[in-house]
Structure formats: C-alpha cells, structure tokens
mmCIF file of C-alpha atoms in Angstrom:
data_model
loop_
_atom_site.group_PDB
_atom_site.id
_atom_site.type_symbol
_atom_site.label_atom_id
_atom_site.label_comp_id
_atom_site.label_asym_id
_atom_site.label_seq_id
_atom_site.Cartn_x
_atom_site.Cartn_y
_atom_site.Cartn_z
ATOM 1 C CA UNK J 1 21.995 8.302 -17.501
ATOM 2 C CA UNK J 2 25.504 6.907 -18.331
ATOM 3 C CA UNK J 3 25.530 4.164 -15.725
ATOM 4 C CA UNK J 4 21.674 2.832 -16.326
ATOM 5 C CA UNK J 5 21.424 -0.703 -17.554
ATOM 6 C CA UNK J 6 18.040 -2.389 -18.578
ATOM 7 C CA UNK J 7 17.274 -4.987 -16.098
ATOM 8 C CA UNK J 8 18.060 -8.629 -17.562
ATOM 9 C CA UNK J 9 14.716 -9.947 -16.581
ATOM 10 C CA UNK J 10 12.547 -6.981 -18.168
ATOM 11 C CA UNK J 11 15.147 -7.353 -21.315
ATOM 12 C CA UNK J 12 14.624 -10.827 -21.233
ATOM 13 C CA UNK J 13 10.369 -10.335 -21.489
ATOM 14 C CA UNK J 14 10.375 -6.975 -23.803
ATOM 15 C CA UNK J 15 10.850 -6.062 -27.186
ATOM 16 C CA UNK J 16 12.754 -2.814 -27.075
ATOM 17 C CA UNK J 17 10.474 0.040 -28.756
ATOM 18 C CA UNK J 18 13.028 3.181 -27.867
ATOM 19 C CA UNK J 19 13.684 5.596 -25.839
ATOM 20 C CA UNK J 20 11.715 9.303 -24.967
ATOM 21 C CA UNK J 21 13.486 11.917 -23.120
ATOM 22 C CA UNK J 22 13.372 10.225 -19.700
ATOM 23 C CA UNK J 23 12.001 6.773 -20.116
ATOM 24 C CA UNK J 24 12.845 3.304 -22.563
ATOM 25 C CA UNK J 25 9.807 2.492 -23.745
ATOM 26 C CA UNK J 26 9.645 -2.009 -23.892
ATOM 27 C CA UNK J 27 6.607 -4.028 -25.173
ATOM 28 C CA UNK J 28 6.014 -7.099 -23.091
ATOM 29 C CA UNK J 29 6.049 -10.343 -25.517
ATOM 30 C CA UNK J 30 2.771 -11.066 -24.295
ATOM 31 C CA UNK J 31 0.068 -11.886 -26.898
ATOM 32 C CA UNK J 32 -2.726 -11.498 -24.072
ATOM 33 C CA UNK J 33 -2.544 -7.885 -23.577
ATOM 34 C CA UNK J 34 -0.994 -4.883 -25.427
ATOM 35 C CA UNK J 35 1.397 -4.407 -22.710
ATOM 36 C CA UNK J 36 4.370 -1.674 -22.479
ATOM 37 C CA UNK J 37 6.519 -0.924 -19.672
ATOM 38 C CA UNK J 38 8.304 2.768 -19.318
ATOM 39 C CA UNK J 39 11.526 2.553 -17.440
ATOM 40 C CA UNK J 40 13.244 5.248 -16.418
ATOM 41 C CA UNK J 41 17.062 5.501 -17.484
ATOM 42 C CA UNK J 42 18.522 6.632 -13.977
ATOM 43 C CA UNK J 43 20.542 4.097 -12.252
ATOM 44 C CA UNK J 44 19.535 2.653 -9.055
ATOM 45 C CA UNK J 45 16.105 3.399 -8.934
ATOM 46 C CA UNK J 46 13.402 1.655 -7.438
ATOM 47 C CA UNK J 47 10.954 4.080 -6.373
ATOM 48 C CA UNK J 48 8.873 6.453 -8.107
ATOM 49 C CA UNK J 49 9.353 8.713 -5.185
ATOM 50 C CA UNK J 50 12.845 8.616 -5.610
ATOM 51 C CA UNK J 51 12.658 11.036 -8.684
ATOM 52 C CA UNK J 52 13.045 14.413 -8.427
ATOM 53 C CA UNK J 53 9.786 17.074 -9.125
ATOM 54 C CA UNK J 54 10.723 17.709 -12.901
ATOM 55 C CA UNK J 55 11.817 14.158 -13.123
ATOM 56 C CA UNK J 56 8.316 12.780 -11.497
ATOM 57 C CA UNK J 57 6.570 15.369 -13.888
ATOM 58 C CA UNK J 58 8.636 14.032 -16.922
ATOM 59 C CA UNK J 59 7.539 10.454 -16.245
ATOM 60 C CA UNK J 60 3.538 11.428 -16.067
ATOM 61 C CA UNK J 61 3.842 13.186 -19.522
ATOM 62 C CA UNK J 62 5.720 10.218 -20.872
ATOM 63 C CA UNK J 63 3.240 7.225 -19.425
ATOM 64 C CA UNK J 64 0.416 9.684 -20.570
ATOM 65 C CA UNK J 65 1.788 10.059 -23.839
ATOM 66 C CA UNK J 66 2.044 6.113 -23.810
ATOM 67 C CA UNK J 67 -1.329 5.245 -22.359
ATOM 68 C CA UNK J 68 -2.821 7.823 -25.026
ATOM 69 C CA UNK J 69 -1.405 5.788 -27.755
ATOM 70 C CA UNK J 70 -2.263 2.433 -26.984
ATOM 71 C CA UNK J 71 -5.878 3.307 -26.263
ATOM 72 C CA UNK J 72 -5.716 5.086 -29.693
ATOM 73 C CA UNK J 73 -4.480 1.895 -30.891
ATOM 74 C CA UNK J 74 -6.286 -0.431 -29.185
ATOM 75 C CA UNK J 75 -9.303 0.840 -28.800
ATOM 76 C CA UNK J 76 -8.906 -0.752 -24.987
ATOM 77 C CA UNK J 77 -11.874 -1.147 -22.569
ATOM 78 C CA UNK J 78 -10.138 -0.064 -19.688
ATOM 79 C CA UNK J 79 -5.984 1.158 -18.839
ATOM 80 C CA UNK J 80 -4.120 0.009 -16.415
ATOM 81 C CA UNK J 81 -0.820 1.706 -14.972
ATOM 82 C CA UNK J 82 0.946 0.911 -12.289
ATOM 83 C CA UNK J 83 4.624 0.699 -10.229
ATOM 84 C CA UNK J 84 4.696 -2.170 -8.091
ATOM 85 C CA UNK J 85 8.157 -3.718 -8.446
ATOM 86 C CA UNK J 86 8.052 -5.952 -6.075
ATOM 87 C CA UNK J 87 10.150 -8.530 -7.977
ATOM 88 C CA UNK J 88 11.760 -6.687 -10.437
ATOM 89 C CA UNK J 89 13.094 -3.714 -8.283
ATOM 90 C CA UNK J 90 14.073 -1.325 -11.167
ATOM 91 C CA UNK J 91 11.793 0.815 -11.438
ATOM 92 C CA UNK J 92 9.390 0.247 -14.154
ATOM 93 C CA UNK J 93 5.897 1.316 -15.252
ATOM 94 C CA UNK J 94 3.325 -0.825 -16.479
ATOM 95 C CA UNK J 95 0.745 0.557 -19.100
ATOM 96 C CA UNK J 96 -1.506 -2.470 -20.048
ATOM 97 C CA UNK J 97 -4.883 -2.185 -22.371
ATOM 98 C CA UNK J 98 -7.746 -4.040 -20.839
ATOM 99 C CA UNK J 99 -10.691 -5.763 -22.116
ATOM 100 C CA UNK J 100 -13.523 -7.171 -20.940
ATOM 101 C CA UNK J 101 -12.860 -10.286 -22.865
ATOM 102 C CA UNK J 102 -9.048 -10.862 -22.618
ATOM 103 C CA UNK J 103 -7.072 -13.451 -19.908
ATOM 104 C CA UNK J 104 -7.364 -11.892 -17.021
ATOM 105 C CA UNK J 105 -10.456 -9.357 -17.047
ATOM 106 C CA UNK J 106 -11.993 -8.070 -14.174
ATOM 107 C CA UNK J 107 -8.457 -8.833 -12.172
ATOM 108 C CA UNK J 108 -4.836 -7.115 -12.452
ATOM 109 C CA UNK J 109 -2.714 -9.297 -15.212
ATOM 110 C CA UNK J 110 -0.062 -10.380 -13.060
ATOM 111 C CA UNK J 111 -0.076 -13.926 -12.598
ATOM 112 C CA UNK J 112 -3.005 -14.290 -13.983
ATOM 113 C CA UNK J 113 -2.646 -16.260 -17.367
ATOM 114 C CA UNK J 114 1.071 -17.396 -18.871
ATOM 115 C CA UNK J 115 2.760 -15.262 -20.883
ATOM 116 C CA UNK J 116 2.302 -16.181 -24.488
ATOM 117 C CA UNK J 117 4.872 -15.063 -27.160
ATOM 118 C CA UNK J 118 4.035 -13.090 -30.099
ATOM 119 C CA UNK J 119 3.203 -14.604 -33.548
ATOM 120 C CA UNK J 120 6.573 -13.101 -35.164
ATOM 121 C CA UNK J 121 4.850 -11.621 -37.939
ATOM 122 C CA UNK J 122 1.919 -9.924 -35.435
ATOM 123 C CA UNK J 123 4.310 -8.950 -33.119
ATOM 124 C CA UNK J 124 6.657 -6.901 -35.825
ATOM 125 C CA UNK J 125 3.385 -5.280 -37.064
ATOM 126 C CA UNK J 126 2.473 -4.111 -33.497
ATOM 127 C CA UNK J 127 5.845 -2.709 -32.725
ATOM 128 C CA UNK J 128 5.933 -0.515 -36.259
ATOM 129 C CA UNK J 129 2.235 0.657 -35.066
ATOM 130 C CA UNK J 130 3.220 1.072 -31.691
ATOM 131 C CA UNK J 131 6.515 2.721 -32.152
ATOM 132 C CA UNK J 132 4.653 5.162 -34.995
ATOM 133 C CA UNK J 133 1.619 6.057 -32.733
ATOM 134 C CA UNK J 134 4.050 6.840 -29.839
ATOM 135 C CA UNK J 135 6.540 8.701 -31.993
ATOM 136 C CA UNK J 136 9.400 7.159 -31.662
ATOM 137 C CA UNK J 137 12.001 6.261 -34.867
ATOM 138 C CA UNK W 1 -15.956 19.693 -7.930
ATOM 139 C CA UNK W 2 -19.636 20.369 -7.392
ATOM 140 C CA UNK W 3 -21.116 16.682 -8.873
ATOM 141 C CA UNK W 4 -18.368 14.762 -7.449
ATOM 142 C CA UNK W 5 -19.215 11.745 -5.238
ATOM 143 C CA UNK W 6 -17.105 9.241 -4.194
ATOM 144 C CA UNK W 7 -18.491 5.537 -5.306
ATOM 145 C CA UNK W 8 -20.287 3.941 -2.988
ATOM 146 C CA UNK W 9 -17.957 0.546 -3.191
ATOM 147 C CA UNK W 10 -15.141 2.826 -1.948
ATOM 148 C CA UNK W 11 -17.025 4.396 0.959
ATOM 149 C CA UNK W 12 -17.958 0.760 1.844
ATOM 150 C CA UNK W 13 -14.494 -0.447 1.940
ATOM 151 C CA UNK W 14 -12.515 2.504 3.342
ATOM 152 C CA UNK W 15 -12.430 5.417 6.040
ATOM 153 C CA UNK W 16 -11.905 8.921 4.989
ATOM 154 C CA UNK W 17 -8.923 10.524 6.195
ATOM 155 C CA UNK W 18 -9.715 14.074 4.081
ATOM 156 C CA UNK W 19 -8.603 16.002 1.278
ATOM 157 C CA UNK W 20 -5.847 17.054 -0.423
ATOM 158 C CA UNK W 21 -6.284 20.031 -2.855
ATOM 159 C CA UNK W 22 -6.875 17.479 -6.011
ATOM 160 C CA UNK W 23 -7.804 13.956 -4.360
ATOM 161 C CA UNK W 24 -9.557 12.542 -1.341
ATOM 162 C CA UNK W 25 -7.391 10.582 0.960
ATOM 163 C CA UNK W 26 -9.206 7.068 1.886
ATOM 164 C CA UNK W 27 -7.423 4.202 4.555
ATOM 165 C CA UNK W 28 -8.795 0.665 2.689
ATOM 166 C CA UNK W 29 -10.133 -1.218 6.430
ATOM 167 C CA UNK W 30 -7.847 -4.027 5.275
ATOM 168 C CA UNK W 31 -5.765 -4.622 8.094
ATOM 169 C CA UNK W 32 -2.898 -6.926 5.803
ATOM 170 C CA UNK W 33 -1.377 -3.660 4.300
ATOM 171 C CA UNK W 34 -1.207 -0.469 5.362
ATOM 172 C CA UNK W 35 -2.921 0.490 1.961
ATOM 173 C CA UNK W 36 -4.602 4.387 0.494
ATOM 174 C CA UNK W 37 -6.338 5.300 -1.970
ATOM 175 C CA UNK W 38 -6.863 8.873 -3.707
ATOM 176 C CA UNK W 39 -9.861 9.503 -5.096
ATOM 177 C CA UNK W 40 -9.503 13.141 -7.728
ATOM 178 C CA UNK W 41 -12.528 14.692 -7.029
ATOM 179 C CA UNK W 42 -13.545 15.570 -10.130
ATOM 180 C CA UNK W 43 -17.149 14.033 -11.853
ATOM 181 C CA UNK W 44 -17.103 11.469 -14.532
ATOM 182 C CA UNK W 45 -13.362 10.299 -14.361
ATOM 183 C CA UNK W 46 -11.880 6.892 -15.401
ATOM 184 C CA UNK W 47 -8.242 7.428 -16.113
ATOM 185 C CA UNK W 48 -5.540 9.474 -15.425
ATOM 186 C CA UNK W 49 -5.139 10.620 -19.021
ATOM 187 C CA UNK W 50 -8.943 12.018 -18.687
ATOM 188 C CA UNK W 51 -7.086 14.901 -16.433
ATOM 189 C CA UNK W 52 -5.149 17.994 -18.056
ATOM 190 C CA UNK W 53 -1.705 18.081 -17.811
ATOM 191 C CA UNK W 54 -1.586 20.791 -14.031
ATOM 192 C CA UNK W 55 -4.278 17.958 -12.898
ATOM 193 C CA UNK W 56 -1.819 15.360 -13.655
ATOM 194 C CA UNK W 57 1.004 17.088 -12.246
ATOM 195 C CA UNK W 58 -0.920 17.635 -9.208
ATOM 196 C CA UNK W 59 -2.212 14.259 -8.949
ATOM 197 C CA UNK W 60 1.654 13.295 -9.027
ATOM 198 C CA UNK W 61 2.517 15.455 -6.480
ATOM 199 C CA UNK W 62 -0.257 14.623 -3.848
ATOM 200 C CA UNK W 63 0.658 10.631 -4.659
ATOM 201 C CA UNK W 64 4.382 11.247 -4.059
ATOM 202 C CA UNK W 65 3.493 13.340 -0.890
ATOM 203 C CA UNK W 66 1.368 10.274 0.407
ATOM 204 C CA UNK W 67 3.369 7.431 -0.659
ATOM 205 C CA UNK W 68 6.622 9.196 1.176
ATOM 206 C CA UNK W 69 4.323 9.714 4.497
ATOM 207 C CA UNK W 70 3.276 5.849 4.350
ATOM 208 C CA UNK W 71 6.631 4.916 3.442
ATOM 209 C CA UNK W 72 8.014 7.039 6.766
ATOM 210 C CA UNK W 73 5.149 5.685 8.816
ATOM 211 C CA UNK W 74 5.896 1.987 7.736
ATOM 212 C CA UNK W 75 9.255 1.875 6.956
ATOM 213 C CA UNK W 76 7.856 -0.695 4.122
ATOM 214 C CA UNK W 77 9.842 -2.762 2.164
ATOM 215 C CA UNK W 78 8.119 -1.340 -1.405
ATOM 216 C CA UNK W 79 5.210 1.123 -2.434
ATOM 217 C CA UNK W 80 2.703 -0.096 -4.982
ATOM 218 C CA UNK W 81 1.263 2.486 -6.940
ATOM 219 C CA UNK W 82 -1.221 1.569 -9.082
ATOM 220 C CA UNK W 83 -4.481 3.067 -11.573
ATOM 221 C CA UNK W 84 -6.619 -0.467 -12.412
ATOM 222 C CA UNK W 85 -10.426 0.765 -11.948
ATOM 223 C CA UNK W 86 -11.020 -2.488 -14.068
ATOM 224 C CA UNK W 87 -13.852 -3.191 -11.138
ATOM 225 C CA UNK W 88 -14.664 0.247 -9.608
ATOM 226 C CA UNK W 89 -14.439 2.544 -12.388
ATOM 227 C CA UNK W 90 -14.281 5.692 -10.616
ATOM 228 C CA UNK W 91 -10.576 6.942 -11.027
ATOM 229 C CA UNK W 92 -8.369 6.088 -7.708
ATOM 230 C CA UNK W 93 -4.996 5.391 -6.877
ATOM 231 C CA UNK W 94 -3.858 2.773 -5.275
ATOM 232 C CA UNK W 95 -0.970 3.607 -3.009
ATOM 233 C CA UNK W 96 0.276 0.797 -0.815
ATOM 234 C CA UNK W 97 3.088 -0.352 1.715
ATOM 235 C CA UNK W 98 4.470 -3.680 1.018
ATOM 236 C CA UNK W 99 6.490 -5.840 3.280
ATOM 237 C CA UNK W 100 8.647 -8.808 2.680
ATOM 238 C CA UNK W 101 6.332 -10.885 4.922
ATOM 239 C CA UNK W 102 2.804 -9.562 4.453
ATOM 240 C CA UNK W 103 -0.353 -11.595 2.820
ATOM 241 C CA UNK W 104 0.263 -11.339 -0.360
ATOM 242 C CA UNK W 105 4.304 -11.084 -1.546
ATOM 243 C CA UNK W 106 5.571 -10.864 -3.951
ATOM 244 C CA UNK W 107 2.426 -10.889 -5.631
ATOM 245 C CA UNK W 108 0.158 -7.415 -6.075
ATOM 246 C CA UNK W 109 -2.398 -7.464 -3.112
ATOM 247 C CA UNK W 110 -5.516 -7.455 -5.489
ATOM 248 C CA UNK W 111 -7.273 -11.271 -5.115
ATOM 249 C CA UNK W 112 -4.927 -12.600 -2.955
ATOM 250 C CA UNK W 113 -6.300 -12.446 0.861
ATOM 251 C CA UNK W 114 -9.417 -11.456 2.046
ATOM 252 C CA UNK W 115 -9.624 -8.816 3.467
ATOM 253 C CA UNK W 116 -9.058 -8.298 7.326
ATOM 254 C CA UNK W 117 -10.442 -5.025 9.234
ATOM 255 C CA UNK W 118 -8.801 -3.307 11.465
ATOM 256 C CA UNK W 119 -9.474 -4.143 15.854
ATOM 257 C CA UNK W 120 -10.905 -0.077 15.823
ATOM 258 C CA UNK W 121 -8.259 1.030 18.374
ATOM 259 C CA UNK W 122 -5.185 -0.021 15.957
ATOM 260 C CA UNK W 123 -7.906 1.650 13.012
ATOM 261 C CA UNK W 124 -8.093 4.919 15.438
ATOM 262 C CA UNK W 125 -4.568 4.950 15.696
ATOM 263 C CA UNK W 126 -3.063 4.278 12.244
ATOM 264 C CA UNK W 127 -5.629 6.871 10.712
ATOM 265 C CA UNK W 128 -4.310 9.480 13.521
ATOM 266 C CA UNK W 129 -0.952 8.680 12.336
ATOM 267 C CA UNK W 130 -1.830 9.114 9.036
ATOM 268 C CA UNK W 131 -3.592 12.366 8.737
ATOM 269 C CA UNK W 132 -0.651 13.731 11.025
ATOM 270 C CA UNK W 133 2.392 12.608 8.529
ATOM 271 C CA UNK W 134 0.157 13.395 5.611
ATOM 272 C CA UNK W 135 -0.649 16.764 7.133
ATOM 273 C CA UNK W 136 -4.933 16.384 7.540
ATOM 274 C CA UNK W 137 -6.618 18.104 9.809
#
C-alpha cells in the first residue's frame, strides 16, 4: 500500500472517515444522500477484477460491513453499491442510502441533483455517528 | 432455491443465458452495451448484505468470473458493476461493458438511451459467445 494516493477529485468531494484493513472509507459532502465511498489502498487500480481472491473477498466484507452501518443508521429505503468509475478511474465503491423521498429516487444518484455541501455542524455529527457505527477511531 | 422466481420485469427485458452455482446469468436485449445481469437465486432477496458471508463470497466470485469473460469478449474500455434494485427490487447485479463511444459515457447507462434490441442473428451470436467464455452449457 506504500505507493497508493487518494485520488484528488474523490479527496476533493469526501470527508475522510478512516481506513479498515483494505479500504479508506470517505463520506461524500453531499447533503442529499448518506453517501460513502470505499477505496481500496492498492495503487493503480481501476478494476474490481483486478484484485486478487482474498483481496476481492476483503472488499465484500468491508462494503458489507459499510452498507450494514448506514442502513443501521439511516434507516434507508433501499442501498445502493456500485463500481462504475468511468470518470474517476481509481477504483472506488459507492455505498449510497436511498429513499423514496430524497433527490433522485427511483433513478441512480449520479447526475441526478447537484451536490449540496453539508451544514458544518450536521455534517461533523454524521461523521462521529458514522465513523462510531462503522468502527473506526 | 425451491420458491425462487426470477421477476417478471427481468424476464421481460432479458434472455437467459443459465446458471451459475449461486446466480442466474441474464443478457439485458439492449443492444447499446453489451450488459448482464445475475440474478442469486435465492427467495425474498433485496440486497447483498441479506446473503451470509460464503453467499457473498460466492456472489463475488461468479461476478468477477463474468465481468472478466465480458471484459475478454469486448475488450471494453470499463466494467460497471452495480446493486441499485431501487425499481426492480429483486436482488441483481448489474455487470456491464462500457466503451469510450457508446450511448451513454461517461454517464452510468441507467435513463440515458432507450433501449435498442438486438437484430436476433447479432442476439444469437453474442449469447453463443457468451455462454462459451462464461462456460454455460
């Protein structure tokens, strides 16, 4: 992992929650959707195919261990998790919480509605409960 | 897997290329992206973190095993993977081959062209091709 770097755009739209075993775990500034992306810290990925067995394995506990928190959270209507990277190449995992009443609802959130930054106050409160629920320090 | 059935809105929209041990292998009839879908076949299933963790694993391993057989049949530009089921609630993957110049990119391929069957002898012959690399009878 020594010569991973967080891409600048996905720095740029985050708030850094910490790192698991494999995986930094970001929160997407976002205010329409509770919103965190797991990315890998391998350099030069792009794929998730590109991982090896244990590493692929690794990376279903951790977005599992993600998604299971921010429904526990959120009390969400829906998840949704994907790898699509088709702008940002390094690979990255979405796990969004969905409701039937937020921006974007029935369709996938990209592009959808603009991004609207967190209340400062709201948005430290969500990372504490995020970064408690998930377990990280 | 006795009470499993696969949603009608899938069977509408896709032909069946056959099973893996965990998850049905479905071709969407959308002739702008060479684009599967895997179904678990397993009753009563929204999300991914509804599986145990061997399901999981398994799941992993049958979408890695696709997406590397549409990414050698392709030679596409990106995979999508993706878990939405905001519309069709039935747990599916989306696995799909993205190219630099199809329909949609860079944007994810949900809402953004209608969609285009395939002329049935290209459909015959991309679904023979595709149960061959995946390894379907």
């Amino acid at each position: 992992m020594a010569d991973w770097t967080l891409h600048a755009q996905l720095a740029a739209d985050t708030v850094n929650l910490g790192d698991l075993p494999l995986s930094r775990v970001l929160m997407m500034d976002d205010a329409n959707y509770p919103w965190l992306i797991l990315v890998p810290r391998k350099a030069d990925l792009t794929e998730v195919i590109e991982l090896d067995e244990a590493e692929q394995a690794q990376l279903m506990r951790e977005v599992t261990h993600v998604a299971r928190a921010l429904r526990e959270l959120t009390a969400c209507d829906k998840l949704n998790i994907a790898a699509l990277g088709n702008v940002v190449t390094q690979l990255h995992v979405h796990v969004i919480a969905r409701f039937r009443h937020d921006a974007a609802w029935p369709k996938p959130v990209w592009g959808a509605a603009p991004a609207k930054g967190y209340e400062p106050a709201k948005g430290e409160r969500i990372t504490a409960e995020l970064r408690r629920t998930i377990g990280l320090p």
